[in-house]
Amino acid sequence: MAWLLPRACCLKVFCQPSRGPFSSGIAKAWSGGPLTAYMPEAVAFAGSRDHPGLYTVSVEQVDEFWGALGRNRLMWINPFHSVKDCNLQQGWVSWFLGGQLNVAVNCLDRHVHTAPNKVALIWEKDEPGKEVRVTYRELLELTGRLGNTLKRQGVKRGDRVTIYMPPCPLAVASMLACARIGAVHTVVFAGFSSEALADRIRDAQSETVITVNQGLRGGKVIELKQTVDQAVRVCPLVKRVLVSMRTEQKVPMSELDVPLEEEMMKEDVCCEPAVMESEDLLFLLYTSGSTGKPKGLVHSQAGYLLYAAITHKYVFDYHDGDVFGCVADIGWITGHSYVVYGPLCNGGTTVLFESTPVYPNPGRYWETVERLRINQFYGAPTAIRLLLRYGDEWVKRYDRSSLKILGSVGEPINTEAWEWYFNVVGDARCPVVDTWWQTETGGICISPRPSSPGDEILPGMAMRPFFGISPALLDDKGNILTQNNVSGALCISQAWPGMARTIYNDHKRFLETYLMPYPGFFFTGDGAYRSSQGYYQLTGRLDDVINVSGHRLGTAELEDIVNQHRAVAESAVIGFPHEIKGEGAYVFIVLKKGTDVSQERLSNELKELVSKKIAKYASPEYVQVTKRLPKTRSGKIMRRVLKKIVEDKADELGDLTTLDDHEAVEEIIEGHKRLLQEEQGQ
Ligand code: 6R9
């Protein structure tokens, strides 16, 4: 393994023994029961005897709550003097002021001190059964050598480094090496096109790119270095490209290119950690807006790290020794927070999944669960819906008894997929946590857990705000909806440590997008319903709302019903201008494998189903069957593209750099034309 380096003779560990929650003396001194084992800091919070009590403290005594966690769960070089200075009205958010720390030290050194041989990463390579385990000591060594290589190449504190790599230990070491030397990483999903990559390199003004010669995904070789070559041709600022060898295949190297492993071998494993201020930049991560160029959301050091760690611990009930399996790519915020920063800050063992859910067959996830003894599995509804199409057999042939909790993220999880995940994958034994959050929020904000043991979990609902999160629903006029059983724009009414601080080089856009629509609130762009019991259910992006005959309908709500049809594997509902109703619903359907139903019958049955479950006015005008839906690389349906197609504006599809499968779009355009012709012919 080219990247696994020989053991170093000396390894300087930059830390004191951990004061982490599990080794804390405070816990032993407490005799008040299980709550302090759960959250030792609670001993200092008056009135926090149970979960609701703790939540109340977290939103009402914000400084006490986050101050105690900040002091206890992170390792500081210099302690902070104030917990926060935030004003959402003015767009001013700072946490842990005056504090200095190093994120890589928090994620590595302190664990090397207590458990050097504990496994930090399990790299689940594309080839099943070839996993590689990397201990905390080894990961620290890799990070140190890489940090020194970056420094020798001229990378300085504050410089942006673009990482274009699939999930692999060196990608994690690259992120942590940046954090160690004070550089700002920006990971670009290693599936994006050269244009998308170039846009992001230019926006970040990166002089350094780290990549691999080739990637492997689903058994296919991906020429990642070639993509980088094309991108850097139009990025004159790039001074160096560090190339790691994922496969044995040599690739042409130009004068910009630096063979990464060779250079790392020349470096020492000890790399002095930079002393970083809490609010220094940790990373940028690009996410696409519905219009305009992608936004480089900025996350800073202490607040982000603490929030990622705390949500990882409490949402998933992560315990020392557990194997945490988040199958997201590291190019996505989920990969940042729940493959890398959260688990490593907690000293956990985290899986880096390089493959796809269907390689070499649709049993891949569950075979991996069995082989690695994964305790918490965290995936996306799109993959669950895909696997559901292949039936239960692929799940049942593997032993999933290690699983304790199942997580879902990225989109609303429809009831059918939720039930299948819970009943088939989890054998009706593991809680399913539908976690709502965004690149902008840094970590999970609404999720059924944490809550009191045994508290109910309802299918397809994110339900409860996390510690420190105070959701609010607002109407069109900006009024706060205080009652239950209402829908509105989901906002968050006070700052939390994990929130993004700005958009890189465009603070104005940050203010306009998130803070100005509802002054004093952070606006998420999503709609939500608060049930009569006070639980939150996400109803989709607000720009995806359809207004049929004056009734606002969430696309997610309609899709949930459509997906209940026995033949439907997946659907996307789009609004289009309708002479009478204002807007009508146009439904795209992907059929389950092996189902055979005529277009006409399906269309009639779906109309009936929607009429029955919602109302007649909501029943779809058009039903188009297609082989696949256009999706982003992280699996979100690109509704914006479908909308242009149904509005007959296929020549205005806009930015397609994040699109996964261009053929899907062609097929849908053709299908749409055919459907209209058939309708007109009738
Ligand atoms: C983590 C992540 C954020 C958008 C978000 C929302 C949708 C994410 C969801 C969900 C319903 C959930 N979303 N989780 N919708 N239920 N559990 O996905 O970040 O890529 O920035 O996307 O995804 O619309 O606003 P990001």
XYZ file of C-alpha atoms in Angstrom, residues 10-20 73-77 101-118 120 135-145 147-148 172-173 175-181 268-275 305 340-341 343-348:
74
model
C 9.790 9.254 17.353
C 6.355 10.702 17.530
C 5.768 13.875 19.418
C 2.232 14.121 20.629
C 1.054 17.616 21.205
C -1.354 17.172 24.009
C -2.184 16.674 27.607
C -4.251 13.694 28.738
C -7.777 14.061 27.504
C -10.372 15.714 29.687
C -13.021 14.161 27.488
C -14.987 18.426 25.078
C -12.320 20.377 23.237
C -8.633 20.744 24.028
C -7.536 24.317 24.102
C -4.113 25.852 23.746
C -6.758 25.556 19.583
C -5.779 23.237 16.776
C -8.438 21.041 15.206
C -5.997 18.295 14.150
C -4.677 18.063 17.696
C -8.252 17.660 18.893
C -8.929 14.933 16.340
C -5.647 13.059 16.643
C -2.989 13.868 19.235
C -5.169 13.629 22.290
C -6.412 10.196 21.249
C -2.899 9.039 20.365
C -2.018 9.942 23.899
C -4.655 7.674 25.422
C -5.123 4.963 22.761
C -2.486 5.095 20.008
C -3.439 1.756 18.515
C -7.136 2.332 18.422
C -9.436 5.694 13.671
C -4.885 3.615 13.821
C -4.830 7.006 15.482
C -1.031 6.869 15.607
C -0.801 6.066 11.906
C -3.246 8.795 10.981
C -1.270 11.298 13.036
C 1.906 10.222 11.235
C 0.295 10.591 7.833
C -1.102 13.964 8.789
C 2.242 15.167 10.136
C 4.150 14.145 7.029
C 1.467 18.880 6.800
C 5.244 19.159 6.479
C -8.678 12.585 5.538
C -5.004 13.216 6.307
C -8.003 17.716 5.499
C -6.353 17.307 8.874
C -2.946 18.424 7.563
C -4.522 21.674 6.396
C -6.111 22.087 9.805
C -2.769 21.366 11.441
C -0.837 24.030 9.587
C 9.279 14.086 9.506
C 6.149 12.718 11.150
C 6.136 15.529 13.696
C 4.448 18.661 12.482
C 4.065 21.585 14.810
C 0.374 22.465 15.060
C -0.553 26.043 14.222
C -2.139 28.011 17.028
C -15.766 21.089 15.591
C -14.219 12.964 9.602
C -14.592 15.693 12.227
C -16.156 10.855 14.937
C -12.453 11.749 15.135
C -12.993 14.533 17.647
C -14.816 11.944 19.780
C -11.949 9.441 19.413
C -14.218 7.086 17.481
